[in-house]
PDB file of C-alpha atoms in Angstrom:
ATOM      1  CA  MET A   1       9.686   5.178  16.643  1.00  0.00           C
ATOM      2  CA  SER A   2      10.529   3.462  13.435  1.00  0.00           C
ATOM      3  CA  THR A   3       8.414   4.713  10.509  1.00  0.00           C
ATOM      4  CA  GLY A   4       9.694   2.134   7.967  1.00  0.00           C
ATOM      5  CA  LEU A   5      10.371   4.905   5.466  1.00  0.00           C
ATOM      6  CA  LEU A   6      13.500   4.950   3.338  1.00  0.00           C
ATOM      7  CA  ILE A   7      16.139   7.235   4.795  1.00  0.00           C
ATOM      8  CA  GLY A   8      16.922  10.202   2.581  1.00  0.00           C
ATOM      9  CA  ARG A   9      13.584  10.063   0.733  1.00  0.00           C
ATOM     10  CA  ASN A  10      11.312  13.067   1.019  1.00  0.00           C
ATOM     11  CA  LEU A  11       7.801  13.681  -0.110  1.00  0.00           C
ATOM     12  CA  SER A  12       7.095  17.145  -1.491  1.00  0.00           C
ATOM     13  CA  PHE A  13       4.771  18.797  -3.916  1.00  0.00           C
ATOM     14  CA  ASN A  14       5.392  21.455  -6.558  1.00  0.00           C
ATOM     15  CA  ASP A  15       3.558  23.212  -9.372  1.00  0.00           C
ATOM     16  CA  GLU A  16       4.201  20.273 -11.762  1.00  0.00           C
ATOM     17  CA  ASP A  17       2.052  18.044  -9.480  1.00  0.00           C
ATOM     18  CA  ALA A  18      -0.920  20.269 -10.161  1.00  0.00           C
ATOM     19  CA  GLU A  19      -0.533  20.277 -13.976  1.00  0.00           C
ATOM     20  CA  GLY A  20      -3.834  19.198 -15.640  1.00  0.00           C
ATOM     21  CA  THR A  21      -5.982  20.320 -12.780  1.00  0.00           C
ATOM     22  CA  GLU A  22      -8.298  23.300 -12.844  1.00  0.00           C
ATOM     23  CA  GLN A  23      -6.850  26.089 -10.706  1.00  0.00           C
ATOM     24  CA  PRO A  24      -7.911  27.670  -8.458  1.00  0.00           C
ATOM     25  CA  HIS A  25     -10.263  25.109  -6.893  1.00  0.00           C
ATOM     26  CA  ASN A  26     -11.622  23.957  -3.553  1.00  0.00           C
ATOM     27  CA  ASP A  27     -12.005  20.275  -4.539  1.00  0.00           C
ATOM     28  CA  ALA A  28     -11.679  17.336  -2.218  1.00  0.00           C
ATOM     29  CA  LEU A  29      -9.196  14.650  -3.186  1.00  0.00           C
ATOM     30  CA  VAL A  30     -11.215  11.910  -4.901  1.00  0.00           C
ATOM     31  CA  ILE A  31      -9.387   8.850  -6.376  1.00  0.00           C
ATOM     32  CA  PHE A  32     -10.157   5.390  -7.665  1.00  0.00           C
ATOM     33  CA  VAL A  33      -8.803   2.258  -5.982  1.00  0.00           C
ATOM     34  CA  LEU A  34      -9.048  -1.479  -6.484  1.00  0.00           C
ATOM     35  CA  MET A  35     -11.065  -3.195  -3.717  1.00  0.00           C
ATOM     36  CA  ASN A  36     -11.016  -6.982  -3.831  1.00  0.00           C
ATOM     37  CA  ASN A  37      -9.526  -6.600  -7.345  1.00  0.00           C
ATOM     38  CA  ILE A  38     -12.518  -4.481  -8.515  1.00  0.00           C
ATOM     39  CA  GLN A  39     -12.123  -0.895  -9.646  1.00  0.00           C
ATOM     40  CA  VAL A  40     -14.027   1.439  -7.295  1.00  0.00           C
ATOM     41  CA  LYS A  41     -14.374   5.148  -8.279  1.00  0.00           C
ATOM     42  CA  HIS A  42     -15.400   8.122  -6.219  1.00  0.00           C
ATOM     43  CA  VAL A  43     -13.268   7.320  -3.131  1.00  0.00           C
ATOM     44  CA  LEU A  44     -12.625  10.282  -0.894  1.00  0.00           C
ATOM     45  CA  VAL A  45      -9.251  10.577   0.813  1.00  0.00           C
ATOM     46  CA  ASP A  46     -10.165  12.467   3.954  1.00  0.00           C
ATOM     47  CA  PRO A  47      -7.390  13.369   6.508  1.00  0.00           C
ATOM     48  CA  GLY A  48     -10.196  14.849   8.659  1.00  0.00           C
ATOM     49  CA  SER A  49     -11.851  11.463   9.187  1.00  0.00           C
ATOM     50  CA  SER A  50     -10.852   9.188  12.028  1.00  0.00           C
ATOM     51  CA  THR A  51     -12.267   6.155  10.314  1.00  0.00           C
ATOM     52  CA  ASN A  52     -12.587   4.410   6.948  1.00  0.00           C
ATOM     53  CA  ILE A  53     -16.186   4.101   5.672  1.00  0.00           C
ATOM     54  CA  ILE A  54     -17.857   2.072   2.918  1.00  0.00           C
ATOM     55  CA  ARG A  55     -21.547   1.895   1.847  1.00  0.00           C
ATOM     56  CA  SER A  56     -23.211  -1.461   2.471  1.00  0.00           C
ATOM     57  CA  ARG A  57     -24.548  -1.380  -1.106  1.00  0.00           C
ATOM     58  CA  VAL A  58     -20.921  -1.397  -2.359  1.00  0.00           C
ATOM     59  CA  VAL A  59     -20.089  -4.452  -0.156  1.00  0.00           C
ATOM     60  CA  GLU A  60     -23.147  -6.182  -1.671  1.00  0.00           C
ATOM     61  CA  GLN A  61     -21.948  -5.257  -5.204  1.00  0.00           C
ATOM     62  CA  LEU A  62     -18.545  -6.766  -4.309  1.00  0.00           C
ATOM     63  CA  VAL A  63     -20.525  -9.894  -3.184  1.00  0.00           C
ATOM     64  CA  LEU A  64     -18.855  -9.781   0.184  1.00  0.00           C
ATOM     65  CA  GLN A  65     -21.863  -9.120   2.513  1.00  0.00           C
ATOM     66  CA  ASP A  66     -21.123 -12.473   4.297  1.00  0.00           C
ATOM     67  CA  HIS A  67     -17.807 -10.946   5.379  1.00  0.00           C
ATOM     68  CA  ILE A  68     -19.371  -8.149   7.342  1.00  0.00           C
ATOM     69  CA  VAL A  69     -18.700  -8.593  11.048  1.00  0.00           C
ATOM     70  CA  PRO A  70     -21.733  -7.158  12.905  1.00  0.00           C
ATOM     71  CA  ALA A  71     -20.564  -4.287  15.128  1.00  0.00           C
ATOM     72  CA  ALA A  72     -22.738  -1.308  15.917  1.00  0.00           C
ATOM     73  CA  ARG A  73     -20.703   1.904  16.328  1.00  0.00           C
ATOM     74  CA  VAL A  74     -21.991   5.435  16.362  1.00  0.00           C
ATOM     75  CA  LEU A  75     -20.102   7.742  13.960  1.00  0.00           C
ATOM     76  CA  ASN A  76     -20.529  11.474  14.470  1.00  0.00           C
ATOM     77  CA  GLY A  77     -20.070  13.858  11.591  1.00  0.00           C
ATOM     78  CA  PHE A  78     -18.685  17.410  11.706  1.00  0.00           C
ATOM     79  CA  ASN A  79     -22.265  18.642  12.316  1.00  0.00           C
ATOM     80  CA  MET A  80     -22.675  16.116  15.117  1.00  0.00           C
ATOM     81  CA  ALA A  81     -25.228  14.158  13.157  1.00  0.00           C
ATOM     82  CA  SER A  82     -24.954  10.437  14.169  1.00  0.00           C
ATOM     83  CA  LYS A  83     -24.922   7.395  12.001  1.00  0.00           C
ATOM     84  CA  THR A  84     -24.811   3.876  13.409  1.00  0.00           C
ATOM     85  CA  THR A  85     -22.693   1.337  11.504  1.00  0.00           C
ATOM     86  CA  LYS A  86     -23.983  -1.988  10.287  1.00  0.00           C
ATOM     87  CA  GLY A  87     -20.657  -3.660  10.941  1.00  0.00           C
ATOM     88  CA  GLU A  88     -17.021  -3.868   9.891  1.00  0.00           C
ATOM     89  CA  ILE A  89     -15.221  -5.446   6.981  1.00  0.00           C
ATOM     90  CA  VAL A  90     -11.608  -5.832   6.044  1.00  0.00           C
ATOM     91  CA  LEU A  91     -10.843  -5.393   2.331  1.00  0.00           C
ATOM     92  CA  PRO A  92      -7.677  -5.362   0.330  1.00  0.00           C
ATOM     93  CA  VAL A  93      -7.269  -1.858  -1.069  1.00  0.00           C
ATOM     94  CA  ASN A  94      -4.801  -1.548  -3.985  1.00  0.00           C
ATOM     95  CA  VAL A  95      -3.622   1.944  -4.856  1.00  0.00           C
ATOM     96  CA  ALA A  96      -0.868   2.274  -7.451  1.00  0.00           C
ATOM     97  CA  GLY A  97       0.186  -1.312  -6.914  1.00  0.00           C
ATOM     98  CA  THR A  98       0.450  -1.059  -3.119  1.00  0.00           C
ATOM     99  CA  ILE A  99      -2.080  -3.327  -1.330  1.00  0.00           C
ATOM    100  CA  GLN A 100      -3.197  -2.515   2.230  1.00  0.00           C
ATOM    101  CA  GLU A 101      -5.631  -4.687   4.164  1.00  0.00           C
ATOM    102  CA  THR A 102      -8.064  -1.997   5.395  1.00  0.00           C
ATOM    103  CA  LYS A 103     -10.836  -2.102   7.986  1.00  0.00           C
ATOM    104  CA  PHE A 104     -13.981  -0.243   6.950  1.00  0.00           C
ATOM    105  CA  HIS A 105     -17.054   0.626   8.954  1.00  0.00           C
ATOM    106  CA  VAL A 106     -20.092  -0.324   6.868  1.00  0.00           C
ATOM    107  CA  ILE A 107     -22.980   2.098   6.753  1.00  0.00           C
ATOM    108  CA  GLU A 108     -26.475   1.787   5.346  1.00  0.00           C
ATOM    109  CA  GLY A 109     -27.914   4.576   3.139  1.00  0.00           C
ATOM    110  CA  ASP A 110     -26.465   7.023   0.858  1.00  0.00           C
ATOM    111  CA  MET A 111     -23.390   9.253   0.965  1.00  0.00           C
ATOM    112  CA  ILE A 112     -21.862  11.280  -1.886  1.00  0.00           C
ATOM    113  CA  TYR A 113     -18.769   9.034  -2.095  1.00  0.00           C
ATOM    114  CA  ILE A 114     -18.560   5.299  -2.635  1.00  0.00           C
ATOM    115  CA  SER A 115     -16.094   5.019   0.143  1.00  0.00           C
ATOM    116  CA  LEU A 116     -14.059   7.249   2.445  1.00  0.00           C
ATOM    117  CA  LEU A 117     -10.392   6.567   3.282  1.00  0.00           C
ATOM    118  CA  GLY A 118      -9.555   8.299   6.510  1.00  0.00           C
ATOM    119  CA  ARG A 119      -6.483   8.797   8.728  1.00  0.00           C
ATOM    120  CA  PRO A 120      -6.201   5.042   9.635  1.00  0.00           C
ATOM    121  CA  TRP A 121      -5.632   4.199   5.929  1.00  0.00           C
ATOM    122  CA  ILE A 122      -3.571   7.308   5.180  1.00  0.00           C
ATOM    123  CA  HIS A 123      -1.210   6.623   8.106  1.00  0.00           C
ATOM    124  CA  ASN A 124      -0.891   2.929   7.357  1.00  0.00           C
ATOM    125  CA  MET A 125       0.042   3.845   3.751  1.00  0.00           C
ATOM    126  CA  LYS A 126       2.376   6.522   5.083  1.00  0.00           C
ATOM    127  CA  ALA A 127       0.801   8.713   2.480  1.00  0.00           C
ATOM    128  CA  VAL A 128       0.661  12.483   2.198  1.00  0.00           C
ATOM    129  CA  PRO A 129      -2.400  13.846   0.360  1.00  0.00           C
ATOM    130  CA  SER A 130      -2.446  17.311  -1.148  1.00  0.00           C
ATOM    131  CA  THR A 131      -5.889  18.712  -2.028  1.00  0.00           C
ATOM    132  CA  LEU A 132      -4.220  21.806  -3.521  1.00  0.00           C
ATOM    133  CA  HIS A 133      -2.231  19.718  -6.006  1.00  0.00           C
ATOM    134  CA  GLN A 134      -4.940  16.983  -6.320  1.00  0.00           C
ATOM    135  CA  VAL A 135      -2.417  14.194  -5.679  1.00  0.00           C
ATOM    136  CA  MET A 136      -1.357  11.857  -2.974  1.00  0.00           C
ATOM    137  CA  LYS A 137       2.191  10.584  -2.573  1.00  0.00           C
ATOM    138  CA  PHE A 138       3.647   7.726  -0.596  1.00  0.00           C
ATOM    139  CA  LEU A 139       6.998   5.955  -0.315  1.00  0.00           C
ATOM    140  CA  THR A 140       7.631   2.353  -1.352  1.00  0.00           C
ATOM    141  CA  SER A 141      10.823   0.349  -1.592  1.00  0.00           C
ATOM    142  CA  GLU A 142      10.875   1.281  -5.248  1.00  0.00           C
ATOM    143  CA  GLY A 143      10.594   5.000  -4.576  1.00  0.00           C
ATOM    144  CA  VAL A 144       7.811   7.611  -4.504  1.00  0.00           C
ATOM    145  CA  ARG A 145       4.361   6.648  -5.842  1.00  0.00           C
ATOM    146  CA  THR A 146       1.968   9.363  -6.938  1.00  0.00           C
ATOM    147  CA  VAL A 147      -1.813   8.899  -7.138  1.00  0.00           C
ATOM    148  CA  TYR A 148      -3.720  11.407  -9.227  1.00  0.00           C
ATOM    149  CA  GLU A 149      -7.243  12.788  -8.596  1.00  0.00           C
ATOM    150  CA  GLU A 150     -10.586  12.371 -10.273  1.00  0.00           C
ATOM    151  CA  GLN A 151     -11.087  16.150 -10.247  1.00  0.00           C
ATOM    152  CA  HIS A 152     -13.717  16.151 -12.930  1.00  0.00           C
ATOM    153  CA  ASP A 153     -15.792  13.596 -10.990  1.00  0.00           C
ATOM    154  CA  ALA A 154     -15.322  15.590  -7.705  1.00  0.00           C
ATOM    155  CA  LYS A 155     -16.666  18.684  -9.489  1.00  0.00           C
ATOM    156  CA  GLU A 156     -19.667  16.844 -10.928  1.00  0.00           C
ATOM    157  CA  MET A 157     -20.623  15.530  -7.517  1.00  0.00           C
ATOM    158  CA  PHE A 158     -20.795  19.071  -6.123  1.00  0.00           C
ATOM    159  CA  ALA A 159     -22.170  20.802  -9.183  1.00  0.00           C
ATOM    160  CA  ILE A 160     -24.431  23.756  -8.423  1.00  0.00           C
ATOM    161  CA  ASP A 161     -27.697  23.602 -10.203  1.00  0.00           C
ATOM    162  CA  GLU A 162     -28.937  27.046  -9.403  1.00  0.00           C
ATOM    163  CA  VAL A 163     -27.099  30.166  -8.242  1.00  0.00           C
ATOM    164  CA  ILE A 164     -29.196  32.582  -6.208  1.00  0.00           C
ATOM    165  CA  PRO A 165     -27.739  36.113  -6.183  1.00  0.00           C
ATOM    166  CA  VAL A 166     -27.281  37.695  -2.732  1.00  0.00           C
ATOM    167  CA  SER A 167     -29.573  40.579  -3.805  1.00  0.00           C
ATOM    168  CA  ALA A 168     -32.432  38.057  -4.284  1.00  0.00           C
ATOM    169  CA  LEU A 169     -31.756  36.673  -0.796  1.00  0.00           C
ATOM    170  CA  SER A 170     -31.633  40.126   0.797  1.00  0.00           C
ATOM    171  CA  SER A 171     -35.110  40.951  -0.356  1.00  0.00           C
ATOM    172  CA  THR A 172     -36.460  38.065   1.730  1.00  0.00           C
ATOM    173  CA  LYS A 173     -38.646  39.161   4.625  1.00  0.00           C
ATOM    174  CA  GLY A 174     -37.818  38.194   8.146  1.00  0.00           C
ATOM    175  CA  SER A 175     -34.723  37.974  10.282  1.00  0.00           C
ATOM    176  CA  ASP A 176     -33.501  34.642   8.953  1.00  0.00           C
ATOM    177  CA  LEU A 177     -30.706  36.388   7.034  1.00  0.00           C
ATOM    178  CA  LYS A 178     -28.960  38.194   9.901  1.00  0.00           C
ATOM    179  CA  GLY A 179     -25.242  38.461   9.134  1.00  0.00           C
ATOM    180  CA  ILE A 180     -25.682  38.111   5.381  1.00  0.00           C
ATOM    181  CA  GLN A 181     -24.825  41.317   3.548  1.00  0.00           C
ATOM    182  CA  GLU A 182     -24.765  42.090  -0.182  1.00  0.00           C
ATOM    183  CA  ALA A 183     -21.277  42.643  -1.558  1.00  0.00           C
ATOM    184  CA  LYS A 184     -20.862  46.190  -2.952  1.00  0.00           C
TER     185      LYS A 184
END
């Protein structure tokens, strides 16, 4: 199988790749891209997703709703919650100067991210994302390209408004808290 990669080129990560990020962290890899030549922030790179997803409101803001091809498809999340798509759209996605025509499933409603780039896009880009280092790398004919995270934005999206100590939870009556023990 031909991968189209340059022979002798390797993709690897080291501590220098993580410079400027807050460590330790558990952040998702969130980047910005150009879609249809418009900068789009809060795009999740998700190797756990088998599809690329975009919100219908974003397609409307790009003034491309007429390009949606109606196609109902049921998407199941990790918790088996289902969401039916409105349709599909192919958009040019530009990351670090590399443009990839990308098929997205369009969904109604809200999600935390503006868009989600899953394995189909990652594999077509021949990219390797690292959530630990908060970067993604891929090979081009000019060499290795590196895309950096929006770690601050990722943290804001998941900011905790209120922290409830375990001791406050353990005083709750009932058996709803089986398996939760206060750390000593």
